[in-house]
Short mmCIF file of C-alpha atoms in Angstrom, two decimals:
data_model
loop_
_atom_site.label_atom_id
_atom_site.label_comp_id
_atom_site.label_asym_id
_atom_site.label_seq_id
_atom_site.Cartn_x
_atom_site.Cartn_y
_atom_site.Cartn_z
CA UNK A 1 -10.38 -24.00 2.40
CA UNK A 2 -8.76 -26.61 4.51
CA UNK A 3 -5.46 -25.66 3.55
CA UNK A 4 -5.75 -21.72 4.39
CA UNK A 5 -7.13 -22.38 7.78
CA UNK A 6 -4.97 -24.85 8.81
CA UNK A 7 -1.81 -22.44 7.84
CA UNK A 8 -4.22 -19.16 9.97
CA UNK A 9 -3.93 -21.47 12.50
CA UNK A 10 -0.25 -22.19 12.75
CA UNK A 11 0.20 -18.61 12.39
CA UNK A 12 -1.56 -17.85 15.45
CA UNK A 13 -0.43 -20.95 17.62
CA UNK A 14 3.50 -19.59 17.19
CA UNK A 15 2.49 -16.04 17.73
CA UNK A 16 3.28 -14.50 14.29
CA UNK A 17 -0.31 -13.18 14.01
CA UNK A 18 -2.92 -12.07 17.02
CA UNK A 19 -5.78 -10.84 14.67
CA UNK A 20 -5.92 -11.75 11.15
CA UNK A 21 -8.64 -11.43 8.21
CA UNK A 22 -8.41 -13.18 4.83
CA UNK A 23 -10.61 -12.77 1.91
CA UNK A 24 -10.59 -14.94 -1.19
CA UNK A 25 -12.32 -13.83 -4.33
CA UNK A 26 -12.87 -13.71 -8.01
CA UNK A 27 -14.42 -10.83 -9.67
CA UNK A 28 -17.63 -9.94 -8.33
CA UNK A 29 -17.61 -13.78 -5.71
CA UNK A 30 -16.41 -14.06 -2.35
CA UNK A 31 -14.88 -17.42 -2.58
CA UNK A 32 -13.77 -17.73 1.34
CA UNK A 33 -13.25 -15.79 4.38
CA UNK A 34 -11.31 -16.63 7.47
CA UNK A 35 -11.51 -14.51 10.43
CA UNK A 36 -9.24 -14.88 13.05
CA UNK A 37 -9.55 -12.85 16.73
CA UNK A 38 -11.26 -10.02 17.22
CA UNK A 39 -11.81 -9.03 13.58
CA UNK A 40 -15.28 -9.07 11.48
CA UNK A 41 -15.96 -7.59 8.17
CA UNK A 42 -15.91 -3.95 9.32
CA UNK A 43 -12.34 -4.11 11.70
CA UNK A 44 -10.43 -1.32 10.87
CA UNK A 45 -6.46 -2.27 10.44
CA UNK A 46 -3.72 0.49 9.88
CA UNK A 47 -3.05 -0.03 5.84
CA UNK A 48 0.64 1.17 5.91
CA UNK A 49 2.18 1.15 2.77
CA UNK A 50 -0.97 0.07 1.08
CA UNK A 51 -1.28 3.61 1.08
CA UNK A 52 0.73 4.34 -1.44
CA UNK A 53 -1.78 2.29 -3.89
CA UNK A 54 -5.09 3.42 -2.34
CA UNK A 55 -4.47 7.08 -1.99
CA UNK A 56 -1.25 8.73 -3.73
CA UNK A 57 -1.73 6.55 -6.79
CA UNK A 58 -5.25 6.36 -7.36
CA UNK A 59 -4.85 10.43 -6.81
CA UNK A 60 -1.49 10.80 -9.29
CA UNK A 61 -3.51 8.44 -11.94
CA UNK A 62 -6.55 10.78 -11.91
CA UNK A 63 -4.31 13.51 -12.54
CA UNK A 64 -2.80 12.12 -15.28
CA UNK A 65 -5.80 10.81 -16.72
CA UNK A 66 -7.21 14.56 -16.22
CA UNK A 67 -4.15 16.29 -17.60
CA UNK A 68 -2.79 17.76 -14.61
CA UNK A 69 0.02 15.95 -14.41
CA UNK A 70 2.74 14.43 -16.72
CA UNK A 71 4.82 11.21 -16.13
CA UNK A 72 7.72 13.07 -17.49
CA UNK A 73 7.30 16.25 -15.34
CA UNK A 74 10.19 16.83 -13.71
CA UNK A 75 9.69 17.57 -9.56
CA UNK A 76 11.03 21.54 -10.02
CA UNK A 77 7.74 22.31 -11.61
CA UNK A 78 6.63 22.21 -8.10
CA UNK A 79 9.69 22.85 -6.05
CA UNK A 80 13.23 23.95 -6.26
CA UNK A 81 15.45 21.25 -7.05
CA UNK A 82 18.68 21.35 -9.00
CA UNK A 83 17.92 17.05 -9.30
CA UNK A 84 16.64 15.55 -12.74
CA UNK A 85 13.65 13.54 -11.27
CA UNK A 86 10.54 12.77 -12.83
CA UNK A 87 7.27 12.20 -11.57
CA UNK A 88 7.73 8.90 -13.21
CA UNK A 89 10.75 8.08 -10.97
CA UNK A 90 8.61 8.84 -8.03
CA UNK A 91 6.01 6.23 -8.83
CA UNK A 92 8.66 3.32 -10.08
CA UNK A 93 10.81 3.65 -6.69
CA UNK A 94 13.50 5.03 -9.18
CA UNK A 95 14.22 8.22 -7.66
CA UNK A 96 17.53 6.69 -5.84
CA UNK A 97 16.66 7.84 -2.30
CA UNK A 98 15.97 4.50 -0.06
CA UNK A 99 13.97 4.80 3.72
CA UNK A 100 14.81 7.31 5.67
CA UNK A 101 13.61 8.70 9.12
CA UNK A 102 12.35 12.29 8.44
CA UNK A 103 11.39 13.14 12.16
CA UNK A 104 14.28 15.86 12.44
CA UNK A 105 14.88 18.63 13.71
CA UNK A 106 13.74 21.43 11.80
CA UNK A 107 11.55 18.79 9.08
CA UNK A 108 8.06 20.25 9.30
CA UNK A 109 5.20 18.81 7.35
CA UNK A 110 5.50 22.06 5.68
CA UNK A 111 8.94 22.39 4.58
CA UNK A 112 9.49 18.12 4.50
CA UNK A 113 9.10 18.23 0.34
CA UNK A 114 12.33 20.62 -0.03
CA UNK A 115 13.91 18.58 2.95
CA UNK A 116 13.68 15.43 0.97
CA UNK A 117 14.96 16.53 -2.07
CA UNK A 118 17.83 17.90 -0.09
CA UNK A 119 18.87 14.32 0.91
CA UNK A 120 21.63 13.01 -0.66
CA UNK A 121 20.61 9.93 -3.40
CA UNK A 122 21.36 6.35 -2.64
CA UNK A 123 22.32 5.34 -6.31
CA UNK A 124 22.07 7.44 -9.38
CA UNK A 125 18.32 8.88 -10.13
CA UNK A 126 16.64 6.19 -12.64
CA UNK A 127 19.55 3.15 -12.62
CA UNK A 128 17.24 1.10 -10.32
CA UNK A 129 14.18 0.09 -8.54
CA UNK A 130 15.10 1.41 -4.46
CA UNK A 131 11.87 1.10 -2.53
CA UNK A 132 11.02 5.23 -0.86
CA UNK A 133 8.77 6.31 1.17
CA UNK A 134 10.37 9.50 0.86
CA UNK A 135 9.38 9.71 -2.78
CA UNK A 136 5.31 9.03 -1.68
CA UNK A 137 5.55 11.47 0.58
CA UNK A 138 7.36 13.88 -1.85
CA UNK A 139 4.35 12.91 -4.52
CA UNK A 140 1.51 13.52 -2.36
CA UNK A 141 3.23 16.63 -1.64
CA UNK A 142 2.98 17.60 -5.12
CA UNK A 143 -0.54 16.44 -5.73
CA UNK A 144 -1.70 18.60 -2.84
CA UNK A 145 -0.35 21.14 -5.12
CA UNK A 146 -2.01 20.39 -7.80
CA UNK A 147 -5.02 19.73 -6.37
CA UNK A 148 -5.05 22.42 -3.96
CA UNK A 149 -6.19 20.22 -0.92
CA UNK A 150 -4.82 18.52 1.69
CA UNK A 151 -4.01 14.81 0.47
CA UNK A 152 -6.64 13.35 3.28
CA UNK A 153 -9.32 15.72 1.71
CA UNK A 154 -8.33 14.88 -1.98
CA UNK A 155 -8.49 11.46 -0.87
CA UNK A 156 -12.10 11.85 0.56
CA UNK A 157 -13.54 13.54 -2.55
CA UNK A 158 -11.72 11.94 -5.63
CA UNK A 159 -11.68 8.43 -4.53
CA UNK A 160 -13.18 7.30 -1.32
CA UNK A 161 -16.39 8.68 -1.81
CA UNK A 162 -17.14 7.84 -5.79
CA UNK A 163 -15.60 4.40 -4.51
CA UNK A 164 -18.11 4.21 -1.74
CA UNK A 165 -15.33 3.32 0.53
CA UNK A 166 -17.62 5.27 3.59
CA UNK A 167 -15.00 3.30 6.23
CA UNK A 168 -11.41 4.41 5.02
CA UNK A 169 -9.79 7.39 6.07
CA UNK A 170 -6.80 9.10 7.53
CA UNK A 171 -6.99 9.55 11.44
CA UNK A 172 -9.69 7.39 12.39
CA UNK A 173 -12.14 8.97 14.89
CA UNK A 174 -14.03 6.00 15.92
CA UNK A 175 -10.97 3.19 16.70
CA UNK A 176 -13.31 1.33 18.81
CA UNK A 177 -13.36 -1.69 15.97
CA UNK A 178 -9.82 -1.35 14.92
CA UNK A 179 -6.89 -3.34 15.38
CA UNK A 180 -4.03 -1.67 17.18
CA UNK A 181 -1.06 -1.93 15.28
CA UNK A 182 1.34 -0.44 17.61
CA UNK A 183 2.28 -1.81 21.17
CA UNK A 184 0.82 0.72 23.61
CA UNK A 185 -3.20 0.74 23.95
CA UNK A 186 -3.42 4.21 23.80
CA UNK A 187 -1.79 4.07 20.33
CA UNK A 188 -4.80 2.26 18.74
CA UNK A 189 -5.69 4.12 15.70
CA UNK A 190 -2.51 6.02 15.32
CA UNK A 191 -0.58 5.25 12.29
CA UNK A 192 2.55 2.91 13.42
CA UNK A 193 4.87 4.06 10.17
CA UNK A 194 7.32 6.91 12.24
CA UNK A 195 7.56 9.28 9.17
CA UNK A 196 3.66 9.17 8.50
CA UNK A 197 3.23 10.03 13.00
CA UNK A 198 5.63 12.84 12.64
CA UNK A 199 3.81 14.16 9.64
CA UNK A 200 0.59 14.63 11.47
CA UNK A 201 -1.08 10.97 10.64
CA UNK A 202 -1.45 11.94 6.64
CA UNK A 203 1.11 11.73 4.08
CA UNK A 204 1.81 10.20 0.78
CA UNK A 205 3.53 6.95 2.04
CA UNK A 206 1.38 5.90 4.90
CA UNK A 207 -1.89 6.69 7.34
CA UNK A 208 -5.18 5.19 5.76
CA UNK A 209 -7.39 2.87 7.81
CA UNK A 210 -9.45 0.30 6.32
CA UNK A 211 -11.59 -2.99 6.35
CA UNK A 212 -11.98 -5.63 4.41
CA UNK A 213 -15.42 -4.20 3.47
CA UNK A 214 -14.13 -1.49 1.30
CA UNK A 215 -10.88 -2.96 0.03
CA UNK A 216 -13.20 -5.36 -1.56
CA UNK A 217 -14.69 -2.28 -3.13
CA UNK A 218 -11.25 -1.23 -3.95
CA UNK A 219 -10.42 -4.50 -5.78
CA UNK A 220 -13.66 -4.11 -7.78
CA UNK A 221 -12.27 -0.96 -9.24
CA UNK A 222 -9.22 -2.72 -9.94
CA UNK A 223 -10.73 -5.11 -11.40
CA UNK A 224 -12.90 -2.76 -13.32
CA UNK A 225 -9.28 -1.18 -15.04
CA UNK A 226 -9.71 2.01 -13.36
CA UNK A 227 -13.59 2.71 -13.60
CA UNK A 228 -15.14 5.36 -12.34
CA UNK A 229 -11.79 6.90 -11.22
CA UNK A 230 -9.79 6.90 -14.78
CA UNK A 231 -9.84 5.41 -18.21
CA UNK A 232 -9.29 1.99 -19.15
CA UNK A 233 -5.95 3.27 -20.98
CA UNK A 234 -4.39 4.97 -17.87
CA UNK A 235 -5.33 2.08 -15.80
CA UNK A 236 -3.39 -0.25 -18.36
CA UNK A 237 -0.58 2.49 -18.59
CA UNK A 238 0.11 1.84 -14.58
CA UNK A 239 -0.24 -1.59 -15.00
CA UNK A 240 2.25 -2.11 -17.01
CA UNK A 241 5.98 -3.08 -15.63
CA UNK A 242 8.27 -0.19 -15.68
CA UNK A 243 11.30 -1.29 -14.32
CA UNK A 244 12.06 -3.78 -16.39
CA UNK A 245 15.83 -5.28 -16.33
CA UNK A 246 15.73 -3.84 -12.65
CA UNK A 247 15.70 -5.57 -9.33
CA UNK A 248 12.13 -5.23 -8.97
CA UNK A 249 9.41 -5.44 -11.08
CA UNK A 250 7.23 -1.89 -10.73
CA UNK A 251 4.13 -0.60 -12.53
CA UNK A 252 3.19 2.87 -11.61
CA UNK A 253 2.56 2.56 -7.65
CA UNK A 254 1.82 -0.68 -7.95
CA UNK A 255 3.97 -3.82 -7.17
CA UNK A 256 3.90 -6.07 -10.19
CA UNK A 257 4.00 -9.37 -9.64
CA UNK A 258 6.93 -11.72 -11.55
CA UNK A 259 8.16 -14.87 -11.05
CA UNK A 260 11.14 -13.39 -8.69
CA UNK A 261 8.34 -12.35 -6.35
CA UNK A 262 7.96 -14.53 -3.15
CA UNK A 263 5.46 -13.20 -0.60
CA UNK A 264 2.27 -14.47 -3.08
CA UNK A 265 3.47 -17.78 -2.79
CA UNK A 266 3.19 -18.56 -6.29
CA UNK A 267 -0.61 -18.14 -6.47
CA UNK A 268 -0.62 -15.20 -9.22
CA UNK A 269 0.58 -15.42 -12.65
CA UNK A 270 2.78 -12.59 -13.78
CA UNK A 271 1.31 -9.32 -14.39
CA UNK A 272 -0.89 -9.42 -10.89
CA UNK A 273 -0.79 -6.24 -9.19
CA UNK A 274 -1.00 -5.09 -5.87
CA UNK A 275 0.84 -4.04 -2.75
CA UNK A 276 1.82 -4.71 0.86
CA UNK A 277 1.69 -2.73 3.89
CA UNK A 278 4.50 -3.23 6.51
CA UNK A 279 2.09 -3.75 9.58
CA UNK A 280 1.16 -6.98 8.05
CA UNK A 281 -1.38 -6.18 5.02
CA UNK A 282 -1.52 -6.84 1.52
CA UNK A 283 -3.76 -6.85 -1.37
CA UNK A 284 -3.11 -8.19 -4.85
CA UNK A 285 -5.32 -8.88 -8.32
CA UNK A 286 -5.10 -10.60 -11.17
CA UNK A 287 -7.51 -7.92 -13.44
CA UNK A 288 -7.88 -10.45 -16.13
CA UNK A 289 -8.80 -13.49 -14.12
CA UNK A 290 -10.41 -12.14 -11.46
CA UNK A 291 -8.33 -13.66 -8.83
CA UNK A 292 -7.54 -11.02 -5.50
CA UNK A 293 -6.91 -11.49 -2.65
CA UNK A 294 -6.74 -9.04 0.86
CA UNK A 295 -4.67 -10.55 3.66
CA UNK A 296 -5.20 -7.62 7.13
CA UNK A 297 -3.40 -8.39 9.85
CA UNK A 298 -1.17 -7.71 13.31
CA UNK A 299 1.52 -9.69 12.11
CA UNK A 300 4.44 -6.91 12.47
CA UNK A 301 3.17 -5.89 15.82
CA UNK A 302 3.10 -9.31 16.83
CA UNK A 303 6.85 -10.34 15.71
CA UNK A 304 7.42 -7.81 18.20
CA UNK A 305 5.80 -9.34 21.33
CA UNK A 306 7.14 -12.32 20.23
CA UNK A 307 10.79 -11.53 19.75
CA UNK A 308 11.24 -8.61 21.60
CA UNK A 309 12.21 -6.41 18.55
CA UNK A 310 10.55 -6.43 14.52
CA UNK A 311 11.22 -9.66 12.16
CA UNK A 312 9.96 -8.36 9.26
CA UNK A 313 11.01 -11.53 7.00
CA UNK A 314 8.68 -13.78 9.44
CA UNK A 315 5.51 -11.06 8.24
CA UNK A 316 6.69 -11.74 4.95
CA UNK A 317 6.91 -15.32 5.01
CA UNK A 318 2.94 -15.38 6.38
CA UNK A 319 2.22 -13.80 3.42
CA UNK A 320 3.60 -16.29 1.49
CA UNK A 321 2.37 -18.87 3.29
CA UNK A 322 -1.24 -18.04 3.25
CA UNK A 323 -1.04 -17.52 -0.42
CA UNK A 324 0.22 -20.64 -1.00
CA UNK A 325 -2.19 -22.06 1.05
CA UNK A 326 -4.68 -20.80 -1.57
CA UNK A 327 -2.50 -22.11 -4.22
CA UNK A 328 -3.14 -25.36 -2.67
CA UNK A 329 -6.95 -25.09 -1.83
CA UNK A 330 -8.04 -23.83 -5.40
CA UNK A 331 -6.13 -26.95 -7.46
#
C-alpha cells in the first residue's frame, strides 16, 4: 500500500508518531501491515480508551445477554443515588457528566462509584451524547458487582481467555516489548490515563495492554457478531446507533461510525463500529464487509515531545490520515 506508507512516513519525519503499527484486513485476510520503530506483531501498546470496548463492554454485553443486567436498570440498584440514570445512559455517554479528574482527596478506588455519582451533571441526564470516563468507571464498578470479581479478573475469565487473547491484560508484568506511552522510562507499562493510575492501573475507562496479535482476535469476534461471548441478537442490539438526533452517533460502548465522523477518513460506510484510545490507538469494523482496521501507536506521547505540551487534534488527524490513506490504496 503505497499510499499508507508514504503517509507512516510523513508521520514519523514531523514527529507526530515514534512507534506505530497498522494492520489492514478483511474478515479472516491480513491485507497489509506496516510496522514502524520498534514494534512487531507482539508490541504491547497502552489501549486507553479502547478499554471501554474490549473490557467494560464486552463484560456489560455478557451480562445482558446472561440476564444479569438490564439496559433500563437504573444505577441505585447498585448504589445510592437520588439521580435517574440508566445503565443504558452509561453505555451511550448520556449520563451528562463530561471528563473529570477523580484523583482527590478522599476518592478511593473503593468509595470512587458513590463519589462520581455525587458530581454535579454537565447537561441534563439523557438530552445528549457527552463523552465520560466517569460513567466506564462507574459501569465497571457495577459489573464487579454483579459479577463478584474484580473487573481485571472478570476480564481474564469471561473474555480474554475464551477469546484467546493470552497477551492482553491490566498491569503488564513483562513491559520489556511494550511501547511506553508516558514520558518517563520508568513509566513504561503504567497506564498514562490519570484517573485509570490513581485507581490502581484497572478500571472501567482505561488500563488494558495489547498487540496487534490479539486485537486481530478481537476483530474476529466482532466480526463474528458477538460469538463465543454473546448472541448474535445482543451483538446487533449494541450495534445499533442509540443516540440518534444527538451530537454523536453511539451504539452501546461502541463508537458508531456516520458520515459526521472524521478520524476514519472516510474509509467506512456508516454503521462501522469501533473505538479510539487517547494514547494514539484505534480499532474499527465494518461486520458486514469485513473491512477493520487497528491503528497502535505513540502518537499522544509524541505530540508531547514535539510541542512541549498534548495536541490531541494532531493524534486525531493521523488517524484520519492513515485511513484515508487506505481509502486511497484499496480503489
Amino acid at each position: 500500500m503505497i499510499n499508507l506508507n508514504k503517509t507512516i512516513d510523513d508521520l514519523i519525519s514531523n514527529g507526530t508518531v515514534e512507534h506505530i503499527a497498522v494492520r489492514v484486513g478483511k474478515r479472516d485476510d491480513v491485507i497489509c501491515d506496516v510496522f514502524r520503530g520498534d514494534v512487531c506483531e507482539t508490541t504491547l501498546f497502552d489501549m486507553a480508551s479502547v478499554t471501554k470496548i474490549m473490557v467494560t463492554t464486552s463484560l456489560a454485553l455478557i451480562a445482558l445477554d446472561k440476564g444479569l443486567l438490564q439496559l433500563n436498570d437504573t444505577v441505585d440498584k447498585f448504589y445510592t443515588t437520588d439521580k435517574s440514570l440508566s445503565v443504558k445512559n452509561l453505555l451511550t455517554h448520556t449520563m451528562g457528566i463530561g471528563y473529570k479528574l477523580l484523583n482527590k482527596e478522599g476518592n478511593t478506588c473503593e468509595n470512587i462509584a458513590e463519589k462520581i455519582l455525587d458530581i454535579p451533571s454537565d447537561i441534563p441526564i439523557g438530552t445528549d451524547v457527552l463523552y465520560s470516563c466517569p460513567g466506564f468507571i462507574l459501569l465497571g464498578k457495577i459489573l464487579e458487582k454483579i459479577f463478584g470479581e474484580p473487573l481485571n479478573k472478570c476480564f481474564d475469565e469471561l473474555v480474554a481467555k475464551p477469546l484467546g487473547l493470552n497477551n492482553t491484560s491490566f498491569l503488564p508484568i513483562d513491559t520489556s516489548n511494550a511501547v511506553n506511552s508516558n514520558l518517563n522510562e520508568d513509566k513504561r507499562g503504567i497506564v498514562n490515563d490519570y484517573n485509570c493510575q490513581f485507581l490502581g492501573g484497572v478500571a472501567g475507562n482505561a488500563g488494558l495492554f495489547s498487540n496487534i496479535y490479539d486485537i486481530t482476535k478481537y476483530v474476529s469476534f466482532i466480526q463474528n457478531r458477538g460469538k463465543p461471548l454473546f448472541s448474535e441478537e445482543t451483538f446487533l442490539l449494541a450495534a445499533h446507533n442509540h443516540t440518534m438526533g444527538m451530537r454523536e452517533s453511539r451504539g452501546l460502548g461502541f463508537l458508531y461510525v456516520d458520515d459526521r465522523y472524521s478520524q476514519t477518513g472516510g474509509l467506512f460506510s456508516q454503521g462501522a463500529i469501533g473505538h479510539c484510545g487517547h494514547t494514539g490507538q484505534s480499532v474499527f469494523v465494518d461486520y458486514r464487509s469485513g473491512l477493520y482496521v487497528i491503528i497502535l501507536s505513540d502518537a499522544t506521547v509524541s505530540t508531547v515531545r514535539k510541542y512541549g505540551k498534548e495536541h490531541y487534534d494532531e493524534v486525531m488527524d493521523m488517524r484520519s490520515r492513515v485511513h484515508a490513506a487506505i481509502k486511497q490504496d484499496m480503489q
